[in-house]
PDB file of C-alpha atoms in Angstrom:
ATOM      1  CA  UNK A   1      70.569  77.058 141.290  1.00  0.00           C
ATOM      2  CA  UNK A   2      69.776  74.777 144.378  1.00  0.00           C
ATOM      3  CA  UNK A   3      66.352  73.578 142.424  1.00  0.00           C
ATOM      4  CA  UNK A   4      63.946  72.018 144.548  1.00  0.00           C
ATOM      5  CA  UNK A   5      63.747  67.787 143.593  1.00  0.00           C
ATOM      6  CA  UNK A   6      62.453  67.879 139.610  1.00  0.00           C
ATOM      7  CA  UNK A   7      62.531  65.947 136.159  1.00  0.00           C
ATOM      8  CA  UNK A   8      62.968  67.662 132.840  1.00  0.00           C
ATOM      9  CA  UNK A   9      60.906  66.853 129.855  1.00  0.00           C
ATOM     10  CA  UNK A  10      62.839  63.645 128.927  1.00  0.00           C
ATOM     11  CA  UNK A  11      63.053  62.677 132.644  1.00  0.00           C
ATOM     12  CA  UNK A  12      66.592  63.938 133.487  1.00  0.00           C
ATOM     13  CA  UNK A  13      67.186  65.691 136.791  1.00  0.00           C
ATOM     14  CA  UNK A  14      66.659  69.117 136.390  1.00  0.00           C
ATOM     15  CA  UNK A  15      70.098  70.857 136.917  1.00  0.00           C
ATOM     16  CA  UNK A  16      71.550  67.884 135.262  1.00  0.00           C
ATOM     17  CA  UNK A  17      68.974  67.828 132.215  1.00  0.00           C
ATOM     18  CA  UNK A  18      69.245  71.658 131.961  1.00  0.00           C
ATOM     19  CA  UNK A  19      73.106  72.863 133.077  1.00  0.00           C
ATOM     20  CA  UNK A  20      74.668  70.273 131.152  1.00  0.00           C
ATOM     21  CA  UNK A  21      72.887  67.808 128.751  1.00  0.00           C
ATOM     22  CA  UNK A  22      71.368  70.933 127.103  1.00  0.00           C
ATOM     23  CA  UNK A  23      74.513  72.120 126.122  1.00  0.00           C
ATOM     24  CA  UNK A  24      75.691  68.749 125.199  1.00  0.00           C
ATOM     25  CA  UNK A  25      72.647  68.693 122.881  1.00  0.00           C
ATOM     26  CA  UNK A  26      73.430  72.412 121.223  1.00  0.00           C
ATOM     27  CA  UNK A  27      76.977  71.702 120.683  1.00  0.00           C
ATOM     28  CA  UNK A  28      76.477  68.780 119.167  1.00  0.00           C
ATOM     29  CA  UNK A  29      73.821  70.667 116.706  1.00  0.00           C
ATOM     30  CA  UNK A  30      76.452  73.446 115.884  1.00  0.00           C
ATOM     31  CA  UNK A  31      79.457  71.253 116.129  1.00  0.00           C
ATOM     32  CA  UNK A  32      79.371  70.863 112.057  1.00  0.00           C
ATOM     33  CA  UNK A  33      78.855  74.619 111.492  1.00  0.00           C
ATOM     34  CA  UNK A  34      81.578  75.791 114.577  1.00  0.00           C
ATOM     35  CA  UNK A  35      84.477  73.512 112.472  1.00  0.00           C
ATOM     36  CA  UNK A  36      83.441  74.469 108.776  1.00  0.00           C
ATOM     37  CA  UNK A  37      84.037  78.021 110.024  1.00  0.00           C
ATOM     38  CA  UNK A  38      87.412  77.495 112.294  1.00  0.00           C
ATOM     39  CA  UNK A  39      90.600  78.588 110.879  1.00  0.00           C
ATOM     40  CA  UNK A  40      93.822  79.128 112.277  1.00  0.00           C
ATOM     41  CA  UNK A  41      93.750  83.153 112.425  1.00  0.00           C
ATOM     42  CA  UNK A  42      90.005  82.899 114.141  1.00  0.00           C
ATOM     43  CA  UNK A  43      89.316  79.610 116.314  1.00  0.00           C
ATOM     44  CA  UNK A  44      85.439  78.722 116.566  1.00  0.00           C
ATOM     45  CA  UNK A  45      84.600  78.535 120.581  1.00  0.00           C
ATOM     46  CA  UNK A  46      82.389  76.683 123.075  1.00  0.00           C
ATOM     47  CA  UNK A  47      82.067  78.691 126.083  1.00  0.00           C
ATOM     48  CA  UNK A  48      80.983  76.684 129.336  1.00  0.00           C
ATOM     49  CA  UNK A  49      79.492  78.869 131.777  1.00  0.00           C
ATOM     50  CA  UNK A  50      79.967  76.966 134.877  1.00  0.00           C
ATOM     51  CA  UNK A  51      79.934  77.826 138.385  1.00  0.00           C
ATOM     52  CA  UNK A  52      82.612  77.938 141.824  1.00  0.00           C
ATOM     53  CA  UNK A  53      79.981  76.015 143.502  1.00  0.00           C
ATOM     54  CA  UNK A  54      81.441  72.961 141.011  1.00  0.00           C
ATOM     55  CA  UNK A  55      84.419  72.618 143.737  1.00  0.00           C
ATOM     56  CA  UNK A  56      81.783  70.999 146.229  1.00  0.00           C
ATOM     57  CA  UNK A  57      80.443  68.587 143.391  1.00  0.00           C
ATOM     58  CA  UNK A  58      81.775  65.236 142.585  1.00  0.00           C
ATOM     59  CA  UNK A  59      79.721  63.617 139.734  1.00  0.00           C
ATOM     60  CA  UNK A  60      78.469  60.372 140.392  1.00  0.00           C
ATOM     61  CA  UNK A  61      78.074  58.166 137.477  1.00  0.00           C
ATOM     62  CA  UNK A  62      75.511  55.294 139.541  1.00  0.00           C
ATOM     63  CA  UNK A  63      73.188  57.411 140.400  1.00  0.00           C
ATOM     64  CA  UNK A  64      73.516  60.693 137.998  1.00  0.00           C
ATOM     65  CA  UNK A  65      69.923  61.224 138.322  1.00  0.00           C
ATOM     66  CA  UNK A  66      69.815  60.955 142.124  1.00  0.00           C
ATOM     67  CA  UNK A  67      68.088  58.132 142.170  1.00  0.00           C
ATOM     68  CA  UNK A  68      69.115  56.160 144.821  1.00  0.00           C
ATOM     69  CA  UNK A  69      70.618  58.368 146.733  1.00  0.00           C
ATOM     70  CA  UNK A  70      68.736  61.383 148.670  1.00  0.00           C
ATOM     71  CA  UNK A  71      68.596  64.489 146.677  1.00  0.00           C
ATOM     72  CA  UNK A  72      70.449  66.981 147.413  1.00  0.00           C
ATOM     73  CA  UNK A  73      69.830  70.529 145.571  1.00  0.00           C
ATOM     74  CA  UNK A  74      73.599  71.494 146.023  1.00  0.00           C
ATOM     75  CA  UNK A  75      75.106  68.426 145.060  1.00  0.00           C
ATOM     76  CA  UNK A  76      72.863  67.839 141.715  1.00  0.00           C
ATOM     77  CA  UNK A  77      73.662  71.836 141.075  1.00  0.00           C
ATOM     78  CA  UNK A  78      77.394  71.549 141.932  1.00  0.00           C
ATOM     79  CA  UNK A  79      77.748  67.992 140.044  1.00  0.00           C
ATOM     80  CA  UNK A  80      76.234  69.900 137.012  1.00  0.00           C
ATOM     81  CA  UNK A  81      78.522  72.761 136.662  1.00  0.00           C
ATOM     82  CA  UNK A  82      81.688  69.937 137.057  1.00  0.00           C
ATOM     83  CA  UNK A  83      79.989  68.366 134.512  1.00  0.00           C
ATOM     84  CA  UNK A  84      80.073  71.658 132.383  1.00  0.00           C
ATOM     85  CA  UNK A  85      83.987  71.993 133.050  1.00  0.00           C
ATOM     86  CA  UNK A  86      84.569  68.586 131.650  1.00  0.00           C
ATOM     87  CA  UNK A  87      82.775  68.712 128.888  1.00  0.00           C
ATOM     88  CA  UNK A  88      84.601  72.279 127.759  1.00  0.00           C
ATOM     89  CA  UNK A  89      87.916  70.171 128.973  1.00  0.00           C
ATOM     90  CA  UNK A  90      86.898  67.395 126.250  1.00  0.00           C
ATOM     91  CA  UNK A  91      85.364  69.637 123.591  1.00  0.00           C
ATOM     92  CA  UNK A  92      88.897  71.464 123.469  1.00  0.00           C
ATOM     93  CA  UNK A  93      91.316  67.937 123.863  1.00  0.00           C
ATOM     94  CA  UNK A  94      89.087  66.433 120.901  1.00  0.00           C
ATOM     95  CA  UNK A  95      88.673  69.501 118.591  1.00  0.00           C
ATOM     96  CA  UNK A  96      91.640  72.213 119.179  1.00  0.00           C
ATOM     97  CA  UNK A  97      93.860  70.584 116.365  1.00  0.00           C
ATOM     98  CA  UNK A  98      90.457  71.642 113.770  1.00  0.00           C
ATOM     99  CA  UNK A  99      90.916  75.062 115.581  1.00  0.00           C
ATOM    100  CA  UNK A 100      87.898  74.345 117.374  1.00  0.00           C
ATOM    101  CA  UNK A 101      88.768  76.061 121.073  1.00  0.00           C
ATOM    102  CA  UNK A 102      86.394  75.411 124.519  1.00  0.00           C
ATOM    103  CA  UNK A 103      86.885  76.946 127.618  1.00  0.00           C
ATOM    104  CA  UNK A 104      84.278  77.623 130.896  1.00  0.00           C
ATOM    105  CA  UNK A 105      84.594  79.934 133.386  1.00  0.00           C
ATOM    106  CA  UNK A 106      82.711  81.221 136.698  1.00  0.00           C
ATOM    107  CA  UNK A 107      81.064  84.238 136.100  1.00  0.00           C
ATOM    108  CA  UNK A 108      81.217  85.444 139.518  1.00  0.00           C
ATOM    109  CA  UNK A 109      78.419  85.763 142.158  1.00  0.00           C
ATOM    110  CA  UNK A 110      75.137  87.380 140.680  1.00  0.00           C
ATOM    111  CA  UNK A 111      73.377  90.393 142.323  1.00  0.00           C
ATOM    112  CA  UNK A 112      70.624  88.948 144.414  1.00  0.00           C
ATOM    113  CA  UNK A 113      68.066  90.650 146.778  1.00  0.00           C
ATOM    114  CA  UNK A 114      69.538  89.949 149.816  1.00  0.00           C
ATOM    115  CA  UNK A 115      71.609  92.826 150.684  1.00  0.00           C
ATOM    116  CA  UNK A 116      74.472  90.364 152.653  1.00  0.00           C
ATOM    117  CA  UNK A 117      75.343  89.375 148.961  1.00  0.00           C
ATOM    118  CA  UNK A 118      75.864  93.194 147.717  1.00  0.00           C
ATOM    119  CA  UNK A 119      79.107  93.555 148.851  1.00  0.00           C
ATOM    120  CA  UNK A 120      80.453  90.982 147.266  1.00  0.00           C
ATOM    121  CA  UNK A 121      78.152  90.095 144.285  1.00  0.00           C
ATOM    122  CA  UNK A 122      78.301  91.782 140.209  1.00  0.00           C
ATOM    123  CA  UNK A 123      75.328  93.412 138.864  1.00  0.00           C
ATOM    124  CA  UNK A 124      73.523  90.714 136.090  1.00  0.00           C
ATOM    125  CA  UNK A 125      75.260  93.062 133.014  1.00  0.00           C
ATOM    126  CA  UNK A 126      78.812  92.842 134.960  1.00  0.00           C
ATOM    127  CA  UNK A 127      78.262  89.304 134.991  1.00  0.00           C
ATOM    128  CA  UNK A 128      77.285  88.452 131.692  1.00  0.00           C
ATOM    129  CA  UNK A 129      80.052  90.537 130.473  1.00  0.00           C
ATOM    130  CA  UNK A 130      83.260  88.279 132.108  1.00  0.00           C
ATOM    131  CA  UNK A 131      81.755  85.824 129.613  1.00  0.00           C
ATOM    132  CA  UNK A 132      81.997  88.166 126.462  1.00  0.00           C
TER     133      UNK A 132
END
């Protein structure tokens, strides 16, 4: 989260490259398998995991590698996670009639080592399990 300025492999900014067109790329790999297996009494699913911070994001199709713009760690992270909320949006318009079924959701705020975020932050187990 909040990544210092970097390129993935293929030359995609990294929260870009890594929170979004990664899971582009393994849906679209298990997207055959997730629909022979969908039936009406058990829906396949594509779970987003996407963040709150996507409310300060915008996602700007020019410059989606923050190329011409300055690069801002928050934005890139924030347009990332909006980009993960459309494409569950889409997976689930395009696919729910095959009983194919997408959703994402915020797992909540992450223990970290700064005790001002104890109060208010879930344990890495409590978090991974609001996805389950």
């Amino acid at each position: 989260m909040a990544c210092p300025e970097g390129k993935t492999q293929d030359g995609f900014e990294l929260h870009f490259g890594t929170n979004h067109l990664g899971h582009f790329l393994l849906f679209h790999l298990l997207k055959d398998a997730l629909l022979a297996s969908a039936s009406p009494s058990f829906n396949s699913r594509a779970i987003s995991v996407s963040s709150s911070a996507h409310r300060a994001g915008s996602i700007n199709f020019d410059d989606l590698m923050f190329e011409k713009a300055e690069y801002d760690p928050m934005a890139a992270y924030a347009q990332s996670k909006l980009a993960n909320i459309h494409f569950a949006n889409e997976i689930d318009r395009r696919y729910q009639d095959r009983n194919l079924r997408a959703m994402s959701l915020h797992p909540g705020s992450i223990l970290k080592d700064d005790p001002a975020f104890v109060a208010m932050s879930k344990t890495p187990a409590q978090g991974a399990a609001t996805a389950v």
